[in-house]
Amino acid sequence: MRLPLKDRISNTGELKAWKGEIPFRYEYTAGIAGERFLGGLRRGKILAAECGNCRSRYVPPKVYCVKCYLPMKDYVEVGPRATVSALAESYVDFGGRRRSEPRVYAFMTFEGVNGGLVHLAGGKGLEVGSRVVPKFAPASRRKGSLLDIELFVRG
Ligand SMILES: [Zn+2]
């Protein structure tokens, strides 16, 4: 049944349904800056976009400078040292089960860089202000994903 735009369904008993599958396949890109960033992670590097005008740096990279509104095309490696700027401990896993030891999720920032990364962090006594470094997965297992960094550890 095809309804003109102005018609409304007034009797749901007349609706019909059928089961089946439509073979959709989705593929999203990370965008220009995201592709550069993820490619950097695959090579064991954290890349920031740098504005050619004001030299502001952004992690994760952006394609336009927030301050100048100019396109950014330069990428520079930052870190690996970072600072824990915020953190939270989770005693519950994604399935709702209680953990015996907490997982620590932190927001890491890099000196002279706008933004930062949220990721797992490990080590006893981590607190805001702790210095950390990324622990990358072995190169053979990296996929160009944020998970190419296994976690951040004291360093
Ligand atoms: Zn700028």
Short mmCIF file of N, CA, C and O in Angstrom, two decimals, residues 1 3 8-16:
data_model
loop_
_atom_site.label_atom_id
_atom_site.label_comp_id
_atom_site.label_asym_id
_atom_site.label_seq_id
_atom_site.Cartn_x
_atom_site.Cartn_y
_atom_site.Cartn_z
N MET A 1 0.85 -1.18 0.00
CA MET A 1 0.00 0.00 0.00
C MET A 1 0.89 1.23 0.00
O MET A 1 1.83 1.34 0.76
N LEU A 3 0.89 5.26 0.50
CA LEU A 3 0.08 6.35 1.03
C LEU A 3 0.62 7.68 0.54
O LEU A 3 1.82 7.91 0.59
N ARG A 8 -2.84 9.62 6.67
CA ARG A 8 -2.30 9.09 7.91
C ARG A 8 -2.88 7.71 8.15
O ARG A 8 -3.98 7.40 7.70
N ILE A 9 -2.15 6.92 8.89
CA ILE A 9 -2.63 5.58 9.23
C ILE A 9 -3.61 5.73 10.38
O ILE A 9 -3.27 6.24 11.44
N SER A 10 -4.86 5.29 10.17
CA SER A 10 -5.86 5.42 11.23
C SER A 10 -6.24 4.06 11.81
O SER A 10 -6.78 3.98 12.90
N ASN A 11 -5.95 2.99 11.09
CA ASN A 11 -6.29 1.66 11.57
C ASN A 11 -5.06 0.76 11.41
O ASN A 11 -4.76 0.29 10.32
N THR A 12 -4.35 0.53 12.50
CA THR A 12 -3.12 -0.26 12.41
C THR A 12 -3.39 -1.71 12.06
O THR A 12 -2.49 -2.43 11.64
N GLY A 13 -4.64 -2.17 12.21
CA GLY A 13 -5.00 -3.53 11.84
C GLY A 13 -4.88 -3.78 10.34
O GLY A 13 -4.79 -4.93 9.90
N GLU A 14 -4.90 -2.74 9.56
CA GLU A 14 -4.78 -2.88 8.11
C GLU A 14 -3.33 -2.90 7.65
O GLU A 14 -3.05 -3.15 6.48
N LEU A 15 -2.41 -2.66 8.56
CA LEU A 15 -0.99 -2.66 8.17
C LEU A 15 -0.52 -4.09 7.94
O LEU A 15 -0.97 -5.02 8.59
N LYS A 16 0.36 -4.23 7.03
CA LYS A 16 0.93 -5.54 6.75
C LYS A 16 2.44 -5.47 7.01
O LYS A 16 3.05 -4.43 6.90
#
